[in-house]
PDB file of C-alpha atoms in Angstrom:
ATOM      1  CA  MET O 236      17.461 -21.362   9.346  1.00 59.00           C
ATOM      2  CA  MET O 237      15.736 -23.155  12.244  1.00 70.00           C
ATOM      3  CA  LYS O 238      17.843 -26.273  11.768  1.00 70.00           C
ATOM      4  CA  GLY O 239      21.075 -24.283  11.745  1.00 72.00           C
ATOM      5  CA  LEU O 240      19.907 -22.215  14.706  1.00 78.00           C
ATOM      6  CA  SER O 241      19.090 -25.269  16.817  1.00 85.00           C
ATOM      7  CA  LYS O 242      22.418 -26.917  15.966  1.00 82.00           C
ATOM      8  CA  LEU O 243      24.322 -23.813  16.999  1.00 81.00           C
ATOM      9  CA  ILE O 244      22.460 -23.643  20.306  1.00 83.00           C
ATOM     10  CA  ILE O 245      23.147 -27.328  21.008  1.00 85.00           C
ATOM     11  CA  THR O 246      26.818 -26.855  20.104  1.00 80.00           C
ATOM     12  CA  GLU O 247      27.096 -23.874  22.459  1.00 80.00           C
ATOM     13  CA  PHE O 248      25.474 -25.923  25.224  1.00 82.00           C
ATOM     14  CA  LYS O 249      27.987 -28.762  24.759  1.00 81.00           C
ATOM     15  CA  ARG O 250      30.885 -26.334  24.852  1.00 78.00           C
ATOM     16  CA  PHE O 251      29.493 -24.603  27.919  1.00 78.00           C
ATOM     17  CA  THR O 252      29.210 -27.840  29.896  1.00 76.00           C
ATOM     18  CA  ARG O 253      32.897 -28.520  29.223  1.00 75.00           C
ATOM     19  CA  GLU O 254      33.991 -25.196  30.726  1.00 73.00           C
ATOM     20  CA  PHE O 255      34.009 -25.424  34.525  1.00 70.00           C
ATOM     21  CA  GLU O 256      34.372 -21.650  35.025  1.00 71.00           C
ATOM     22  CA  GLY O 257      31.169 -20.884  33.146  1.00 70.00           C
ATOM     23  CA  LEU O 258      29.223 -23.612  34.918  1.00 76.00           C
ATOM     24  CA  PHE O 259      30.517 -22.571  38.324  1.00 81.00           C
ATOM     25  CA  PHE O 260      29.852 -18.846  38.124  1.00 78.00           C
ATOM     26  CA  THR O 261      26.487 -19.078  36.350  1.00 81.00           C
ATOM     27  CA  LEU O 262      24.910 -22.083  38.063  1.00 84.00           C
ATOM     28  CA  LEU O 263      26.799 -22.689  41.314  1.00 88.00           C
ATOM     29  CA  PHE O 264      28.343 -19.458  42.634  1.00 90.00           C
ATOM     30  CA  PRO O 265      25.030 -17.674  43.439  1.00 92.00           C
ATOM     31  CA  VAL O 266      23.620 -20.846  45.014  1.00 94.00           C
ATOM     32  CA  ILE O 267      26.699 -21.274  47.196  1.00 94.00           C
ATOM     33  CA  LEU O 268      26.441 -17.654  48.333  1.00 93.00           C
ATOM     34  CA  LEU O 269      22.761 -18.144  49.132  1.00 95.00           C
ATOM     35  CA  LEU O 270      23.478 -21.250  51.212  1.00 96.00           C
ATOM     36  CA  VAL O 271      26.378 -19.601  53.039  1.00 95.00           C
ATOM     37  CA  PHE O 272      24.518 -16.415  53.942  1.00 94.00           C
ATOM     38  CA  GLY O 273      21.319 -18.359  54.561  1.00 94.00           C
ATOM     39  CA  SER O 274      23.107 -20.509  57.132  1.00 94.00           C
ATOM     40  CA  ILE O 275      24.221 -17.314  58.883  1.00 93.00           C
ATOM     41  CA  TYR O 276      21.119 -15.110  58.707  1.00 93.00           C
ATOM     42  CA  GLY O 277      18.320 -17.585  58.002  1.00 94.00           C
ATOM     43  CA  ASN O 278      15.064 -16.317  56.520  1.00 96.00           C
ATOM     44  CA  LYS O 279      13.068 -15.152  59.506  1.00 94.00           C
ATOM     45  CA  PRO O 280      10.741 -12.224  58.691  1.00 94.00           C
ATOM     46  CA  CYS O 281      11.884  -8.955  60.229  1.00 92.00           C
ATOM     47  CA  ASP O 282      11.014  -5.258  60.130  1.00 88.00           C
ATOM     48  CA  TYR O 283      14.429  -4.500  58.611  1.00 87.00           C
ATOM     49  CA  PHE O 284      13.237  -6.124  55.378  1.00 90.00           C
ATOM     50  CA  ASN O 285       9.612  -4.942  55.644  1.00 88.00           C
ATOM     51  CA  GLY O 286       8.353  -8.222  57.018  1.00 91.00           C
ATOM     52  CA  PHE O 287      10.418 -10.451  54.748  1.00 94.00           C
ATOM     53  CA  GLY O 288      13.566 -12.457  55.432  1.00 95.00           C
ATOM     54  CA  PHE O 289      17.151 -12.209  54.263  1.00 95.00           C
ATOM     55  CA  ILE O 290      16.708 -14.953  51.653  1.00 96.00           C
ATOM     56  CA  ASP O 291      13.482 -13.383  50.379  1.00 97.00           C
ATOM     57  CA  VAL O 292      15.266 -10.163  49.426  1.00 96.00           C
ATOM     58  CA  SER O 293      18.479 -11.885  48.342  1.00 96.00           C
ATOM     59  CA  VAL O 294      17.066 -14.287  45.742  1.00 97.00           C
ATOM     60  CA  PRO O 295      15.802 -11.627  43.270  1.00 97.00           C
ATOM     61  CA  ALA O 296      19.024  -9.677  43.872  1.00 96.00           C
ATOM     62  CA  TYR O 297      21.118 -12.776  43.155  1.00 96.00           C
ATOM     63  CA  MET O 298      19.127 -13.261  39.962  1.00 97.00           C
ATOM     64  CA  GLY O 299      20.559  -9.883  38.990  1.00 96.00           C
ATOM     65  CA  MET O 300      23.976 -11.274  39.843  1.00 94.00           C
ATOM     66  CA  ILE O 301      23.456 -14.177  37.442  1.00 95.00           C
ATOM     67  CA  ILE O 302      22.336 -11.766  34.721  1.00 96.00           C
ATOM     68  CA  ALA O 303      25.503  -9.706  35.253  1.00 95.00           C
ATOM     69  CA  ILE O 304      27.695 -12.812  35.096  1.00 92.00           C
ATOM     70  CA  GLY O 305      26.308 -13.625  31.658  1.00 90.00           C
ATOM     71  CA  GLY O 306      26.788 -10.120  30.307  1.00 92.00           C
ATOM     72  CA  LEU O 307      30.096  -9.168  31.888  1.00 92.00           C
ATOM     73  CA  MET O 308      31.921 -12.480  31.917  1.00 89.00           C
ATOM     74  CA  SER O 309      30.395 -15.384  29.984  1.00 88.00           C
ATOM     75  CA  ILE O 310      29.717 -13.643  26.668  1.00 89.00           C
ATOM     76  CA  PRO O 311      32.873 -11.496  26.425  1.00 89.00           C
ATOM     77  CA  ILE O 312      35.191 -14.342  27.412  1.00 87.00           C
ATOM     78  CA  SER O 313      33.530 -16.913  25.143  1.00 87.00           C
ATOM     79  CA  VAL O 314      33.237 -14.687  22.071  1.00 87.00           C
ATOM     80  CA  ALA O 315      36.711 -13.164  22.443  1.00 86.00           C
ATOM     81  CA  SER O 316      38.266 -16.616  22.877  1.00 86.00           C
ATOM     82  CA  ASP O 317      36.443 -17.900  19.786  1.00 84.00           C
ATOM     83  CA  ARG O 318      37.663 -14.910  17.777  1.00 85.00           C
ATOM     84  CA  GLU O 319      41.203 -15.463  19.006  1.00 85.00           C
ATOM     85  CA  LYS O 320      41.087 -19.149  17.963  1.00 85.00           C
ATOM     86  CA  GLY O 321      39.596 -18.377  14.553  1.00 85.00           C
ATOM     87  CA  ILE O 322      36.276 -20.051  15.350  1.00 81.00           C
ATOM     88  CA  LEU O 323      34.287 -16.897  14.566  1.00 82.00           C
ATOM     89  CA  HIS O 324      36.000 -16.627  11.188  1.00 81.00           C
ATOM     90  CA  ARG O 325      35.012 -20.188  10.322  1.00 83.00           C
ATOM     91  CA  LEU O 326      31.440 -19.583  11.504  1.00 78.00           C
ATOM     92  CA  ARG O 327      31.249 -16.450   9.382  1.00 77.00           C
ATOM     93  CA  ALA O 328      32.326 -18.499   6.362  1.00 75.00           C
ATOM     94  CA  THR O 329      29.402 -20.926   6.721  1.00 76.00           C
ATOM     95  CA  PRO O 330      26.101 -20.454   4.837  1.00 74.00           C
ATOM     96  CA  LEU O 331      24.499 -19.265   8.081  1.00 71.00           C
ATOM     97  CA  LYS O 332      23.700 -15.577   8.193  1.00 77.00           C
ATOM     98  CA  PRO O 333      25.439 -13.486  10.879  1.00 74.00           C
ATOM     99  CA  GLN O 334      22.007 -12.652  12.323  1.00 77.00           C
ATOM    100  CA  THR O 335      21.316 -16.363  12.822  1.00 81.00           C
ATOM    101  CA  ILE O 336      24.614 -16.878  14.627  1.00 79.00           C
ATOM    102  CA  MET O 337      24.000 -13.889  16.867  1.00 82.00           C
ATOM    103  CA  LEU O 338      20.439 -15.046  17.596  1.00 84.00           C
ATOM    104  CA  ALA O 339      21.730 -18.489  18.599  1.00 86.00           C
ATOM    105  CA  TRP O 340      24.118 -16.893  21.082  1.00 87.00           C
ATOM    106  CA  ILE O 341      21.381 -14.675  22.523  1.00 89.00           C
ATOM    107  CA  ILE O 342      18.949 -17.574  22.946  1.00 90.00           C
ATOM    108  CA  PHE O 343      21.598 -19.799  24.489  1.00 91.00           C
ATOM    109  CA  TYR O 344      22.804 -17.277  27.057  1.00 92.00           C
ATOM    110  CA  PHE O 345      19.245 -16.299  27.907  1.00 94.00           C
ATOM    111  CA  LEU O 346      18.375 -19.935  28.595  1.00 94.00           C
ATOM    112  CA  ILE O 347      21.512 -20.476  30.689  1.00 93.00           C
ATOM    113  CA  THR O 348      20.780 -17.350  32.712  1.00 94.00           C
ATOM    114  CA  LEU O 349      17.191 -18.488  33.178  1.00 95.00           C
ATOM    115  CA  ALA O 350      18.345 -21.955  34.274  1.00 94.00           C
ATOM    116  CA  GLY O 351      20.723 -20.459  36.840  1.00 94.00           C
ATOM    117  CA  SER O 352      17.920 -18.280  38.209  1.00 96.00           C
ATOM    118  CA  LEU O 353      15.478 -21.200  38.461  1.00 96.00           C
ATOM    119  CA  ILE O 354      18.049 -23.283  40.340  1.00 95.00           C
ATOM    120  CA  LEU O 355      18.562 -20.353  42.702  1.00 96.00           C
ATOM    121  CA  VAL O 356      14.817 -19.970  43.308  1.00 97.00           C
ATOM    122  CA  ALA O 357      14.421 -23.706  43.882  1.00 97.00           C
ATOM    123  CA  THR O 358      17.274 -23.671  46.416  1.00 97.00           C
ATOM    124  CA  GLY O 359      15.707 -20.762  48.298  1.00 97.00           C
ATOM    125  CA  LYS O 360      12.306 -22.450  48.357  1.00 97.00           C
ATOM    126  CA  ILE O 361      13.539 -25.900  49.399  1.00 96.00           C
ATOM    127  CA  PHE O 362      15.962 -24.829  52.122  1.00 96.00           C
ATOM    128  CA  TYR O 363      14.517 -21.553  53.395  1.00 96.00           C
ATOM    129  CA  GLY O 364      10.832 -21.409  52.462  1.00 96.00           C
ATOM    130  CA  LEU O 365      11.358 -18.551  50.009  1.00 97.00           C
ATOM    131  CA  ARG O 366       8.399 -16.143  49.889  1.00 96.00           C
ATOM    132  CA  PHE O 367       7.001 -14.672  46.676  1.00 96.00           C
ATOM    133  CA  GLN O 368       4.275 -12.044  46.357  1.00 95.00           C
ATOM    134  CA  GLY O 369       4.593 -10.957  42.757  1.00 95.00           C
ATOM    135  CA  ASN O 370       3.164 -12.098  39.454  1.00 97.00           C
ATOM    136  CA  VAL O 371       5.155 -14.812  37.682  1.00 97.00           C
ATOM    137  CA  PHE O 372       4.508 -13.323  34.246  1.00 97.00           C
ATOM    138  CA  ASN O 373       5.621  -9.851  35.359  1.00 97.00           C
ATOM    139  CA  VAL O 374       8.767 -11.245  36.945  1.00 98.00           C
ATOM    140  CA  PHE O 375       9.562 -13.142  33.749  1.00 97.00           C
ATOM    141  CA  LEU O 376       9.073 -10.006  31.633  1.00 98.00           C
ATOM    142  CA  GLY O 377      11.283  -8.036  34.010  1.00 98.00           C
ATOM    143  CA  PHE O 378      13.880 -10.801  33.921  1.00 98.00           C
ATOM    144  CA  THR O 379      13.802 -10.741  30.109  1.00 97.00           C
ATOM    145  CA  LEU O 380      14.325  -6.973  30.002  1.00 97.00           C
ATOM    146  CA  CYS O 381      17.172  -7.120  32.516  1.00 97.00           C
ATOM    147  CA  THR O 382      18.856 -10.017  30.733  1.00 97.00           C
ATOM    148  CA  THR O 383      18.548  -8.336  27.345  1.00 95.00           C
ATOM    149  CA  SER O 384      20.199  -5.173  28.640  1.00 96.00           C
ATOM    150  CA  PHE O 385      23.217  -7.073  29.953  1.00 96.00           C
ATOM    151  CA  LEU O 386      23.462  -9.386  26.937  1.00 94.00           C
ATOM    152  CA  THR O 387      23.790  -6.349  24.680  1.00 94.00           C
ATOM    153  CA  LEU O 388      26.441  -4.972  27.041  1.00 94.00           C
ATOM    154  CA  GLY O 389      28.218  -8.318  26.850  1.00 92.00           C
ATOM    155  CA  PHE O 390      28.335  -8.297  23.061  1.00 91.00           C
ATOM    156  CA  THR O 391      29.588  -4.713  23.091  1.00 92.00           C
ATOM    157  CA  LEU O 392      32.438  -5.720  25.396  1.00 92.00           C
ATOM    158  CA  ALA O 393      33.102  -8.790  23.264  1.00 90.00           C
ATOM    159  CA  SER O 394      33.435  -6.511  20.241  1.00 88.00           C
ATOM    160  CA  VAL O 395      36.308  -4.490  21.679  1.00 87.00           C
ATOM    161  CA  VAL O 396      38.391  -6.992  23.665  1.00 87.00           C
ATOM    162  CA  ARG O 397      41.114  -8.806  21.757  1.00 81.00           C
ATOM    163  CA  SER O 398      41.504 -12.028  23.726  1.00 85.00           C
ATOM    164  CA  GLY O 399      39.777 -14.256  26.222  1.00 84.00           C
ATOM    165  CA  ARG O 400      42.338 -13.326  28.875  1.00 86.00           C
ATOM    166  CA  THR O 401      41.675  -9.613  28.403  1.00 90.00           C
ATOM    167  CA  ALA O 402      37.924 -10.246  28.496  1.00 89.00           C
ATOM    168  CA  ASN O 403      38.344 -12.119  31.774  1.00 87.00           C
ATOM    169  CA  VAL O 404      40.274  -9.260  33.381  1.00 90.00           C
ATOM    170  CA  ILE O 405      37.838  -6.594  32.169  1.00 91.00           C
ATOM    171  CA  GLY O 406      34.813  -8.687  33.104  1.00 90.00           C
ATOM    172  CA  MET O 407      36.058  -9.294  36.645  1.00 90.00           C
ATOM    173  CA  SER O 408      37.020  -5.625  37.026  1.00 92.00           C
ATOM    174  CA  LEU O 409      33.476  -4.574  36.159  1.00 93.00           C
ATOM    175  CA  PHE O 410      31.571  -7.412  37.801  1.00 92.00           C
ATOM    176  CA  PHE O 411      32.788  -7.264  41.391  1.00 91.00           C
ATOM    177  CA  PRO O 412      32.463  -3.480  41.912  1.00 92.00           C
ATOM    178  CA  MET O 413      28.954  -3.676  40.425  1.00 94.00           C
ATOM    179  CA  LEU O 414      28.179  -6.549  42.760  1.00 91.00           C
ATOM    180  CA  PHE O 415      28.985  -4.595  45.909  1.00 90.00           C
ATOM    181  CA  PHE O 416      27.654  -1.171  44.896  1.00 93.00           C
ATOM    182  CA  SER O 417      24.333  -2.300  43.395  1.00 94.00           C
ATOM    183  CA  GLY O 418      22.750  -4.218  46.261  1.00 91.00           C
ATOM    184  CA  ALA O 419      23.174  -7.520  44.422  1.00 92.00           C
ATOM    185  CA  MET O 420      25.505  -8.929  47.071  1.00 89.00           C
ATOM    186  CA  ILE O 421      24.549  -6.923  50.159  1.00 86.00           C
ATOM    187  CA  PRO O 422      20.882  -5.870  50.555  1.00 88.00           C
ATOM    188  CA  SER O 423      20.438  -2.172  49.802  1.00 87.00           C
ATOM    189  CA  GLN O 424      19.032  -1.675  53.312  1.00 83.00           C
ATOM    190  CA  GLY O 425      22.531  -2.291  54.635  1.00 82.00           C
ATOM    191  CA  LEU O 426      24.331   0.095  52.273  1.00 86.00           C
ATOM    192  CA  SER O 427      25.428   3.575  53.278  1.00 89.00           C
ATOM    193  CA  THR O 428      24.098   6.691  51.564  1.00 91.00           C
ATOM    194  CA  VAL O 429      27.434   7.167  49.796  1.00 93.00           C
ATOM    195  CA  ILE O 430      27.341   3.650  48.366  1.00 92.00           C
ATOM    196  CA  LYS O 431      23.724   4.076  47.280  1.00 91.00           C
ATOM    197  CA  ASN O 432      24.622   7.307  45.472  1.00 93.00           C
ATOM    198  CA  ILE O 433      27.458   5.559  43.654  1.00 94.00           C
ATOM    199  CA  GLY O 434      25.044   2.759  42.795  1.00 93.00           C
ATOM    200  CA  LYS O 435      22.886   5.185  40.824  1.00 94.00           C
ATOM    201  CA  PHE O 436      25.579   5.150  38.130  1.00 94.00           C
ATOM    202  CA  ILE O 437      25.777   1.341  37.980  1.00 94.00           C
ATOM    203  CA  PRO O 438      23.470  -0.564  35.571  1.00 96.00           C
ATOM    204  CA  LEU O 439      23.149  -3.570  37.857  1.00 97.00           C
ATOM    205  CA  THR O 440      21.464  -1.372  40.480  1.00 97.00           C
ATOM    206  CA  TYR O 441      18.465  -0.929  38.199  1.00 97.00           C
ATOM    207  CA  VAL O 442      18.313  -4.665  37.525  1.00 98.00           C
ATOM    208  CA  VAL O 443      18.258  -5.420  41.261  1.00 97.00           C
ATOM    209  CA  ASN O 444      15.667  -2.714  41.945  1.00 97.00           C
ATOM    210  CA  LEU O 445      13.331  -3.984  39.227  1.00 98.00           C
ATOM    211  CA  MET O 446      13.694  -7.677  40.072  1.00 97.00           C
ATOM    212  CA  GLN O 447      13.143  -7.125  43.800  1.00 97.00           C
ATOM    213  CA  GLY O 448      10.202  -4.802  43.187  1.00 97.00           C
ATOM    214  CA  LEU O 449       8.398  -7.184  40.835  1.00 97.00           C
ATOM    215  CA  TRP O 450       9.220 -10.116  43.116  1.00 97.00           C
ATOM    216  CA  PHE O 451       7.335  -8.457  45.970  1.00 96.00           C
ATOM    217  CA  GLY O 452       4.378  -7.352  43.872  1.00 95.00           C
ATOM    218  CA  ASP O 453       5.250  -3.792  42.837  1.00 96.00           C
ATOM    219  CA  THR O 454       3.564  -2.401  39.738  1.00 96.00           C
ATOM    220  CA  TRP O 455       5.544  -1.514  36.636  1.00 97.00           C
ATOM    221  CA  SER O 456       4.735   2.157  37.174  1.00 96.00           C
ATOM    222  CA  ALA O 457       6.641   2.055  40.473  1.00 97.00           C
ATOM    223  CA  HIS O 458       9.847   1.332  38.546  1.00 97.00           C
ATOM    224  CA  LYS O 459       9.686   3.772  35.649  1.00 97.00           C
ATOM    225  CA  LEU O 460      13.307   4.887  36.050  1.00 97.00           C
ATOM    226  CA  ASP O 461      14.596   1.307  36.198  1.00 98.00           C
ATOM    227  CA  ILE O 462      12.668   0.404  33.047  1.00 98.00           C
ATOM    228  CA  ILE O 463      13.805   3.503  31.143  1.00 98.00           C
ATOM    229  CA  VAL O 464      17.460   2.917  32.048  1.00 97.00           C
ATOM    230  CA  LEU O 465      17.364  -0.765  31.051  1.00 98.00           C
ATOM    231  CA  ILE O 466      15.519  -0.151  27.768  1.00 97.00           C
ATOM    232  CA  ALA O 467      17.914   2.671  26.876  1.00 97.00           C
ATOM    233  CA  MET O 468      20.848   0.433  27.744  1.00 96.00           C
ATOM    234  CA  SER O 469      19.505  -2.357  25.518  1.00 95.00           C
ATOM    235  CA  ILE O 470      19.004  -0.021  22.560  1.00 96.00           C
ATOM    236  CA  VAL O 471      22.311   1.837  22.881  1.00 96.00           C
ATOM    237  CA  MET O 472      24.491  -1.191  23.633  1.00 93.00           C
ATOM    238  CA  GLY O 473      22.717  -3.292  21.013  1.00 90.00           C
ATOM    239  CA  SER O 474      23.233  -0.629  18.336  1.00 92.00           C
ATOM    240  CA  ILE O 475      26.905  -0.266  19.222  1.00 92.00           C
ATOM    241  CA  ALA O 476      27.463  -4.028  19.220  1.00 88.00           C
ATOM    242  CA  VAL O 477      25.887  -4.415  15.765  1.00 84.00           C
ATOM    243  CA  LYS O 478      28.101  -1.678  14.319  1.00 89.00           C
ATOM    244  CA  ILE O 479      31.455  -2.617  15.831  1.00 87.00           C
ATOM    245  CA  PHE O 480      31.253  -6.409  16.215  1.00 84.00           C
ATOM    246  CA  LYS O 481      34.298  -8.093  14.659  1.00 80.00           C
ATOM    247  CA  TRP O 482      34.427 -11.647  13.368  1.00 79.00           C
ATOM    248  CA  GLU O 483      38.212 -11.675  13.024  1.00 75.00           C
TER     249      GLU O 483
END
């Protein structure tokens, strides 16, 4: 199982590096945004951000953006395209168990999301002196929970879309509204009350809230609602994906 699992992960990595869209949106798009807005606003501490700078609050929010890209775009487009081309059918016909194939996908997309986030953090630290007051282990656990919730959403979407083109349209239609209403693109301090109320119905809002809170040293108990929503999302979306996932 381990040999087959590692080969699948390596194969997915090779395929991913050949697809410019996936590389750009996961690894480069958030970094470019950070550099653009950083060149405009800088990272000077201010009362508006409770003594932190624009980059300080943006980096954990942009990590949420990367998580959303994986769940709403990368997974649905990749899986739907593979189904359309008959790749999933051929994989299903191999001796590998479906659980092993699914696990390989989950591990791969988790690692890619993690890599994109680390590149983002490194960029913020090198160019803008990014500040961090949290606990690395807590942030990693929060990142894992947030990523899991959106990966399960991604596989649920991948189960119902019929083609890569459809997955692209649906993914974009969900991603960009979430981006602007959740505080992932624009800091929540700059959002109106109406937008914040709409954001309460958007999953990415809870990802951004949790990542920013843990980044600045909040306790887990301060984010009970965020944790409950993300755990519930993981369980519900994961259960649906397992039941309706189609290999052909």
